[in-house]
Amino acid sequence: MQDYEIVRLCLQGRTEYFEKLVDRYQKLVYSLAWTYLKDPQLAEDASQEAFVKAYKHLASYNPEYKFSTWIARITTNTCTDLLRKRKDLCPIDDAFEVTDPEDTPEQQVIGRETKNRLETLINGLDPKYKQPLMLYHLSGMKYDEIAEYLDVPMSIVKNRIYRARKMLRQAMED
Amino acid sequence: MKRCMTSKSFNRFLEDSLDPGSLARLQAHCRKCRTCAGKLESWRELKEKLNTVSSITIPDGFKEKVMSRITNERILPARTVEAKRGLAVAIILSAILYSIFRPFLRPLLSGMASNLLKALSVVLYNFLSAIGIDPSVLIRLFGNIMASSRGLLPLFMVTTTLMVAAFILLLVKGRTARQSG
């Protein structure tokens, strides 16, 4: 079932269908919130808030655009509001530092070294390469969704992700 | 030996978007070419690392929590189209009313605009005084500039109007973008 069909059903009062949208986009929303907030509890709160906002404003959703990009924008706005309220805005350069909150301490120690190097390399990338790369790999967005979200042509998104990978591979070899 | 594989082929391998034929060709080539085999290995390594660094787990019961929260919420009516129509109707009505009651409205509106400008001037004057700047110096300076080059006055007025319009547009656009997510 397409996203717009689910939205239509929700608008007709079949709100239980919203669960399908949560199921489809929870990874995208949570990972985006995570990249902004870098705190599991805050990311969860912001993700829940983003879904609630999306639900309340479902009638304003324009099916000409992808639901993924719409909810991604809602998530970004929610995180920005949250950070503004807390006044501890994290620098965007470090925003993609990722640690799995579900890892045990032992797993975190084992994986830390491998992760650290790549994270350092990723954080060292120019934001214009880093952002689409992380949207693709971390948030699981597709090329066309990233293009719509970033408001740039898909060819540019593809090219930037390709160049980011090339730079990472080169840096890893060095 | 056949031509070596390009980085784009390896990139497509990384995102699993190679068709079965191309994948077979890539693997066959890498069995014979040590350079490409090395490249394939480093792309494979990058793929694994990106998957590791990108692994993120959704908190337990996340979906249930969201669904439980939305039971207390209701879907708000769409505002965008209605609001735009309402704004258009309000503008047209205002224009009609203004054209009908122009003789009465004009002096009234001019008076209001004049009072508003005066109030703003007072605020600006007090602000400048409060931060230790003598407003009369600025007023004289501005007056001198305008007196010496009268051609600047229309330019100044147009620039100010454009800046105010751009500021209002930015505010409205930002608000609309935020409302629609």
GROMACS .gro file of C-alpha atoms in nm:
model
  355
    1MET     CA    1   0.000   0.000   0.000
    2GLN     CA    2   0.132   0.342  -0.099
    3ASP     CA    3   0.195   0.610   0.163
    4TYR     CA    4  -0.068   0.845   0.024
    5GLU     CA    5  -0.328   0.568   0.043
    6ILE     CA    6  -0.246   0.515   0.408
    7VAL     CA    7  -0.270   0.888   0.469
    8ARG     CA    8  -0.609   0.894   0.296
    9LEU     CA    9  -0.733   0.608   0.516
   10CYS     CA   10  -0.611   0.788   0.828
   11LEU     CA   11  -0.794   1.102   0.717
   12GLN     CA   12  -1.109   0.893   0.673
   13GLY     CA   13  -1.083   0.794   1.038
   14ARG     CA   14  -0.893   0.465   1.003
   15THR     CA   15  -0.618   0.593   1.230
   16GLU     CA   16  -0.488   0.242   1.302
   17TYR     CA   17  -0.324   0.257   0.958
   18PHE     CA   18  -0.086   0.522   1.089
   19GLU     CA   19   0.102   0.233   1.249
   20LYS     CA   20   0.214   0.127   0.900
   21LEU     CA   21   0.372   0.468   0.847
   22VAL     CA   22   0.545   0.449   1.185
   23ASP     CA   23   0.670   0.104   1.091
   24ARG     CA   24   0.807   0.227   0.758
   25TYR     CA   25   0.970   0.547   0.877
   26GLN     CA   26   1.075   0.485   1.236
   27LYS     CA   27   1.433   0.408   1.133
   28LEU     CA   28   1.457   0.721   0.921
   29VAL     CA   29   1.306   0.943   1.191
   30TYR     CA   30   1.502   0.794   1.479
   31SER     CA   31   1.836   0.798   1.296
   32LEU     CA   32   1.783   1.158   1.187
   33ALA     CA   33   1.697   1.256   1.544
   34TRP     CA   34   2.000   1.065   1.663
   35THR     CA   35   2.235   1.248   1.428
   36TYR     CA   36   2.105   1.579   1.558
   37LEU     CA   37   2.074   1.506   1.929
   38LYS     CA   38   2.332   1.230   1.995
   39ASP     CA   39   2.137   1.113   2.296
   40PRO     CA   40   1.917   0.802   2.292
   41GLN     CA   41   1.648   0.941   2.522
   42LEU     CA   42   1.631   1.278   2.351
   43ALA     CA   43   1.630   1.111   2.009
   44GLU     CA   44   1.342   0.889   2.114
   45ASP     CA   45   1.145   1.183   2.254
   46ALA     CA   46   1.204   1.389   1.940
   47SER     CA   47   1.111   1.096   1.715
   48GLN     CA   48   0.786   1.039   1.901
   49GLU     CA   49   0.713   1.410   1.886
   50ALA     CA   50   0.784   1.415   1.511
   51PHE     CA   51   0.538   1.131   1.450
   52VAL     CA   52   0.272   1.299   1.665
   53LYS     CA   53   0.320   1.626   1.473
   54ALA     CA   54   0.300   1.439   1.143
   55TYR     CA   55  -0.022   1.273   1.259
   56LYS     CA   56  -0.180   1.601   1.366
   57HIS     CA   57  -0.091   1.766   1.037
   58LEU     CA   58  -0.170   1.471   0.809
   59ALA     CA   59  -0.439   1.677   0.639
   60SER     CA   60  -0.171   1.924   0.529
   61TYR     CA   61   0.046   1.654   0.370
   62ASN     CA   62   0.082   1.709  -0.003
   63PRO     CA   63   0.097   1.372  -0.185
   64GLU     CA   64   0.300   1.534  -0.465
   65TYR     CA   65   0.597   1.499  -0.232
   66LYS     CA   66   0.731   1.184  -0.072
   67PHE     CA   67   0.611   1.109   0.277
   68SER     CA   68   0.970   1.030   0.375
   69THR     CA   69   1.094   1.379   0.293
   70TRP     CA   70   0.793   1.537   0.462
   71ILE     CA   71   0.847   1.349   0.786
   72ALA     CA   72   1.223   1.402   0.762
   73ARG     CA   73   1.162   1.779   0.756
   74ILE     CA   74   0.924   1.754   1.050
   75THR     CA   75   1.193   1.560   1.239
   76THR     CA   76   1.460   1.815   1.155
   77ASN     CA   77   1.235   2.100   1.272
   78THR     CA   78   1.145   1.914   1.591
   79CYS     CA   79   1.512   1.852   1.671
   80THR     CA   80   1.603   2.212   1.597
   81ASP     CA   81   1.326   2.334   1.829
   82LEU     CA   82   1.436   2.094   2.098
   83LEU     CA   83   1.798   2.204   2.074
   84ARG     CA   84   1.696   2.568   2.075
   85LYS     CA   85   1.499   2.511   2.393
   86ARG     CA   86   1.787   2.328   2.556
   87LYS     CA   87   2.042   2.575   2.424
   88ASP     CA   88   2.309   2.312   2.392
   89LEU     CA   89   2.325   2.299   2.017
   90CYS     CA   90   2.580   2.040   1.908
   91PRO     CA   91   2.815   2.148   1.631
   92ILE     CA   92   2.696   2.014   1.297
   93ASP     CA   93   3.047   1.886   1.223
   94ASP     CA   94   3.009   1.630   1.498
   95ALA     CA   95   2.646   1.556   1.429
   96PHE     CA   96   2.710   1.225   1.260
   97GLU     CA   97   2.898   1.060   1.540
   98VAL     CA   98   2.712   0.734   1.589
   99THR     CA   99   2.716   0.485   1.871
  100ASP     CA  100   2.460   0.210   1.891
  101PRO     CA  101   2.268   0.268   2.214
  102GLU     CA  102   2.175  -0.099   2.229
  103ASP     CA  103   2.534  -0.227   2.230
  104THR     CA  104   2.663  -0.382   2.550
  105PRO     CA  105   2.973  -0.214   2.700
  106GLU     CA  106   3.191  -0.503   2.570
  107GLN     CA  107   3.057  -0.470   2.217
  108GLN     CA  108   3.109  -0.097   2.234
  109VAL     CA  109   3.474  -0.143   2.330
  110ILE     CA  110   3.536  -0.395   2.050
  111GLY     CA  111   3.365  -0.189   1.784
  112ARG     CA  112   3.488   0.148   1.904
  113GLU     CA  113   3.826   0.145   1.736
  114THR     CA  114   3.689   0.048   1.397
  115LYS     CA  115   3.406   0.292   1.427
  116ASN     CA  116   3.620   0.575   1.555
  117ARG     CA  117   3.846   0.581   1.253
  118LEU     CA  118   3.560   0.585   1.005
  119GLU     CA  119   3.364   0.835   1.213
  120THR     CA  120   3.665   1.063   1.220
  121LEU     CA  121   3.700   1.031   0.845
  122ILE     CA  122   3.328   1.091   0.791
  123ASN     CA  123   3.326   1.390   1.022
  124GLY     CA  124   3.625   1.524   0.831
  125LEU     CA  125   3.428   1.525   0.507
  126ASP     CA  126   3.283   1.843   0.368
  127PRO     CA  127   2.918   1.865   0.492
  128LYS     CA  128   2.793   1.868   0.135
  129TYR     CA  129   2.936   1.514   0.096
  130LYS     CA  130   2.879   1.397   0.452
  131GLN     CA  131   2.511   1.481   0.470
  132PRO     CA  132   2.389   1.277   0.168
  133LEU     CA  133   2.625   0.993   0.260
  134MET     CA  134   2.480   0.964   0.610
  135LEU     CA  135   2.123   1.007   0.489
  136TYR     CA  136   2.185   0.713   0.257
  137HIS     CA  137   2.372   0.483   0.494
  138LEU     CA  138   2.239   0.581   0.835
  139SER     CA  139   1.883   0.692   0.765
  140GLY     CA  140   1.833   0.448   0.479
  141MET     CA  141   1.693   0.711   0.245
  142LYS     CA  142   1.694   0.649  -0.130
  143TYR     CA  143   1.864   0.878  -0.381
  144ASP     CA  144   1.540   1.041  -0.491
  145GLU     CA  145   1.430   1.096  -0.131
  146ILE     CA  146   1.761   1.258  -0.043
  147ALA     CA  147   1.737   1.478  -0.353
  148GLU     CA  148   1.390   1.595  -0.251
  149TYR     CA  149   1.493   1.644   0.111
  150LEU     CA  150   1.806   1.842   0.025
  151ASP     CA  151   1.633   2.013  -0.266
  152VAL     CA  152   1.908   1.929  -0.516
  153PRO     CA  153   1.898   1.721  -0.836
  154MET     CA  154   1.935   1.346  -0.794
  155SER     CA  155   2.246   1.342  -1.016
  156ILE     CA  156   2.418   1.570  -0.764
  157VAL     CA  157   2.318   1.345  -0.474
  158LYS     CA  158   2.454   1.037  -0.654
  159ASN     CA  159   2.773   1.214  -0.745
  160ARG     CA  160   2.832   1.346  -0.393
  161ILE     CA  161   2.775   1.008  -0.232
  162TYR     CA  162   3.007   0.847  -0.487
  163ARG     CA  163   3.275   1.108  -0.423
  164ALA     CA  164   3.233   1.075  -0.047
  165ARG     CA  165   3.289   0.700  -0.071
  166LYS     CA  166   3.590   0.749  -0.293
  167MET     CA  167   3.739   0.996  -0.046
  168LEU     CA  168   3.673   0.760   0.244
  169ARG     CA  169   3.830   0.465   0.061
  170GLN     CA  170   4.131   0.672  -0.029
  171ALA     CA  171   4.167   0.797   0.328
  172MET     CA  172   4.135   0.445   0.468
  173GLU     CA  173   4.410   0.323   0.237
  174ASP     CA  174   4.636   0.607   0.349
  175MET     CA  175   4.352  -0.881  -2.003
  176LYS     CA  176   4.020  -0.705  -2.038
  177ARG     CA  177   3.986  -0.340  -1.940
  178CYS     CA  178   4.000  -0.285  -1.566
  179MET     CA  179   3.692  -0.200  -1.365
  180THR     CA  180   3.608   0.164  -1.295
  181SER     CA  181   3.544   0.313  -0.953
  182LYS     CA  182   3.180   0.356  -1.053
  183SER     CA  183   3.145  -0.021  -1.092
  184PHE     CA  184   3.291  -0.075  -0.748
  185ASN     CA  185   3.061   0.197  -0.612
  186ARG     CA  186   2.759   0.019  -0.759
  187PHE     CA  187   2.891  -0.305  -0.609
  188LEU     CA  188   2.901  -0.128  -0.271
  189GLU     CA  189   2.534  -0.035  -0.289
  190ASP     CA  190   2.427  -0.371  -0.434
  191SER     CA  191   2.295  -0.209  -0.749
  192LEU     CA  192   2.498  -0.413  -1.000
  193ASP     CA  193   2.287  -0.639  -1.218
  194PRO     CA  194   2.378  -1.011  -1.195
  195GLY     CA  195   2.566  -1.004  -1.530
  196SER     CA  196   2.784  -0.707  -1.432
  197LEU     CA  197   2.845  -0.856  -1.089
  198ALA     CA  198   2.962  -1.183  -1.246
  199ARG     CA  199   3.190  -0.989  -1.485
  200LEU     CA  200   3.335  -0.789  -1.198
  201GLN     CA  201   3.404  -1.097  -0.991
  202ALA     CA  202   3.553  -1.286  -1.290
  203HIS     CA  203   3.779  -0.991  -1.372
  204CYS     CA  204   3.893  -0.959  -1.012
  205ARG     CA  205   3.998  -1.324  -1.010
  206LYS     CA  206   4.248  -1.247  -1.287
  207CYS     CA  207   4.347  -0.887  -1.208
  208ARG     CA  208   4.527  -0.832  -0.879
  209THR     CA  209   4.490  -0.454  -0.893
  210CYS     CA  210   4.114  -0.472  -0.928
  211ALA     CA  211   4.097  -0.751  -0.668
  212GLY     CA  212   4.271  -0.517  -0.424
  213LYS     CA  213   4.031  -0.238  -0.508
  214LEU     CA  214   3.734  -0.470  -0.470
  215GLU     CA  215   3.862  -0.573  -0.129
  216SER     CA  216   3.898  -0.214  -0.013
  217TRP     CA  217   3.548  -0.125  -0.139
  218ARG     CA  218   3.413  -0.435   0.037
  219GLU     CA  219   3.591  -0.325   0.354
  220LEU     CA  220   3.441   0.023   0.325
  221LYS     CA  221   3.097  -0.129   0.274
  222GLU     CA  222   3.131  -0.339   0.590
  223LYS     CA  223   3.257  -0.045   0.791
  224LEU     CA  224   2.981   0.184   0.668
  225ASN     CA  225   2.728  -0.082   0.768
  226THR     CA  226   2.890  -0.109   1.111
  227VAL     CA  227   2.902   0.264   1.169
  228SER     CA  228   2.546   0.302   1.042
  229SER     CA  229   2.388   0.035   1.260
  230ILE     CA  230   2.128   0.193   1.481
  231THR     CA  231   1.863   0.019   1.686
  232ILE     CA  232   1.514   0.153   1.735
  233PRO     CA  233   1.424   0.160   2.107
  234ASP     CA  234   1.197  -0.121   2.224
  235GLY     CA  235   0.828  -0.045   2.208
  236PHE     CA  236   0.883   0.271   2.005
  237LYS     CA  237   0.592   0.208   1.767
  238GLU     CA  238   0.356   0.123   2.054
  239LYS     CA  239   0.451   0.442   2.238
  240VAL     CA  240   0.382   0.653   1.928
  241MET     CA  241   0.048   0.481   1.868
  242SER     CA  242  -0.046   0.529   2.230
  243ARG     CA  243   0.034   0.900   2.209
  244ILE     CA  244  -0.168   0.959   1.894
  245THR     CA  245  -0.482   0.813   2.049
  246ASN     CA  246  -0.503   1.134   2.251
  247GLU     CA  247  -0.453   1.352   1.943
  248ARG     CA  248  -0.680   1.449   1.658
  249ILE     CA  249  -0.594   1.530   1.299
  250LEU     CA  250  -0.612   1.904   1.246
  251PRO     CA  251  -0.790   2.039   0.938
  252ALA     CA  252  -0.567   2.135   0.645
  253ARG     CA  253  -0.482   2.499   0.663
  254THR     CA  254  -0.268   2.573   0.364
  255VAL     CA  255  -0.528   2.596   0.085
  256GLU     CA  256  -0.797   2.747   0.308
  257ALA     CA  257  -0.554   3.001   0.450
  258LYS     CA  258  -0.438   3.106   0.101
  259ARG     CA  259  -0.798   3.146  -0.017
  260GLY     CA  260  -0.883   3.341   0.297
  261LEU     CA  261  -0.587   3.571   0.246
  262ALA     CA  262  -0.679   3.630  -0.121
  263VAL     CA  263  -1.041   3.712  -0.029
  264ALA     CA  264  -0.925   3.944   0.250
  265ILE     CA  265  -0.691   4.132   0.012
  266ILE     CA  266  -0.960   4.172  -0.256
  267LEU     CA  267  -1.220   4.286   0.000
  268SER     CA  268  -0.975   4.533   0.154
  269ALA     CA  269  -0.895   4.676  -0.190
  270ILE     CA  270  -1.266   4.715  -0.272
  271LEU     CA  271  -1.345   4.874   0.065
  272TYR     CA  272  -1.048   5.108   0.033
  273SER     CA  273  -1.152   5.223  -0.314
  274ILE     CA  274  -1.508   5.290  -0.191
  275PHE     CA  275  -1.416   5.470   0.130
  276ARG     CA  276  -1.093   5.624   0.005
  277PRO     CA  277  -1.181   5.989   0.090
  278PHE     CA  278  -1.242   5.891   0.454
  279LEU     CA  279  -0.981   5.623   0.488
  280ARG     CA  280  -0.684   5.803   0.335
  281PRO     CA  281  -0.639   6.070   0.606
  282LEU     CA  282  -0.711   5.811   0.873
  283LEU     CA  283  -0.449   5.566   0.739
  284SER     CA  284  -0.197   5.845   0.683
  285GLY     CA  285  -0.248   5.953   1.044
  286MET     CA  286  -0.198   5.598   1.166
  287ALA     CA  287   0.117   5.552   0.957
  288SER     CA  288   0.249   5.885   1.079
  289ASN     CA  289   0.182   5.794   1.443
  290LEU     CA  290   0.347   5.455   1.396
  291LEU     CA  291   0.656   5.619   1.243
  292LYS     CA  292   0.670   5.866   1.530
  293ALA     CA  293   0.647   5.587   1.785
  294LEU     CA  294   0.922   5.392   1.609
  295SER     CA  295   1.140   5.704   1.594
  296VAL     CA  296   1.095   5.756   1.968
  297VAL     CA  297   1.191   5.392   2.037
  298LEU     CA  298   1.499   5.422   1.813
  299TYR     CA  299   1.593   5.759   1.968
  300ASN     CA  300   1.567   5.617   2.321
  301PHE     CA  301   1.756   5.303   2.223
  302LEU     CA  302   2.043   5.504   2.074
  303SER     CA  303   2.051   5.727   2.381
  304ALA     CA  304   2.051   5.424   2.609
  305ILE     CA  305   2.355   5.272   2.439
  306GLY     CA  306   2.541   5.601   2.459
  307ILE     CA  307   2.506   5.727   2.102
  308ASP     CA  308   2.388   6.082   2.052
  309PRO     CA  309   2.094   6.050   1.808
  310SER     CA  310   2.125   6.410   1.696
  311VAL     CA  311   2.472   6.335   1.552
  312LEU     CA  312   2.328   6.053   1.345
  313ILE     CA  313   2.030   6.262   1.237
  314ARG     CA  314   2.262   6.546   1.128
  315LEU     CA  315   2.491   6.301   0.948
  316PHE     CA  316   2.199   6.140   0.767
  317GLY     CA  317   2.053   6.484   0.686
  318ASN     CA  318   2.386   6.602   0.548
  319ILE     CA  319   2.422   6.295   0.330
  320MET     CA  320   2.071   6.338   0.195
  321ALA     CA  321   2.119   6.714   0.143
  322SER     CA  322   2.450   6.673  -0.041
  323SER     CA  323   2.325   6.401  -0.270
  324ARG     CA  324   1.951   6.424  -0.315
  325GLY     CA  325   1.962   6.147  -0.573
  326LEU     CA  326   2.024   5.901  -0.290
  327LEU     CA  327   1.687   5.957  -0.124
  328PRO     CA  328   1.475   5.751  -0.370
  329LEU     CA  329   1.745   5.481  -0.366
  330PHE     CA  330   1.742   5.477   0.013
  331MET     CA  331   1.363   5.454   0.024
  332VAL     CA  332   1.348   5.177  -0.236
  333THR     CA  333   1.622   4.979  -0.058
  334THR     CA  334   1.448   5.015   0.278
  335THR     CA  335   1.113   4.908   0.131
  336LEU     CA  336   1.275   4.606  -0.038
  337MET     CA  337   1.452   4.508   0.281
  338VAL     CA  338   1.132   4.527   0.485
  339ALA     CA  339   0.943   4.329   0.219
  340ALA     CA  340   1.219   4.065   0.207
  341PHE     CA  341   1.218   4.039   0.586
  342ILE     CA  342   0.840   3.990   0.599
  343LEU     CA  343   0.859   3.735   0.314
  344LEU     CA  344   1.131   3.541   0.494
  345LEU     CA  345   0.924   3.536   0.812
  346VAL     CA  346   0.610   3.420   0.630
  347LYS     CA  347   0.797   3.163   0.420
  348GLY     CA  348   0.982   3.024   0.721
  349ARG     CA  349   0.658   2.996   0.912
  350THR     CA  350   0.484   2.819   0.623
  351ALA     CA  351   0.773   2.576   0.580
  352ARG     CA  352   0.768   2.494   0.948
  353GLN     CA  353   0.393   2.443   0.952
  354SER     CA  354   0.405   2.200   0.662
  355GLY     CA  355   0.701   2.026   0.818
   0.00000   0.00000   0.00000
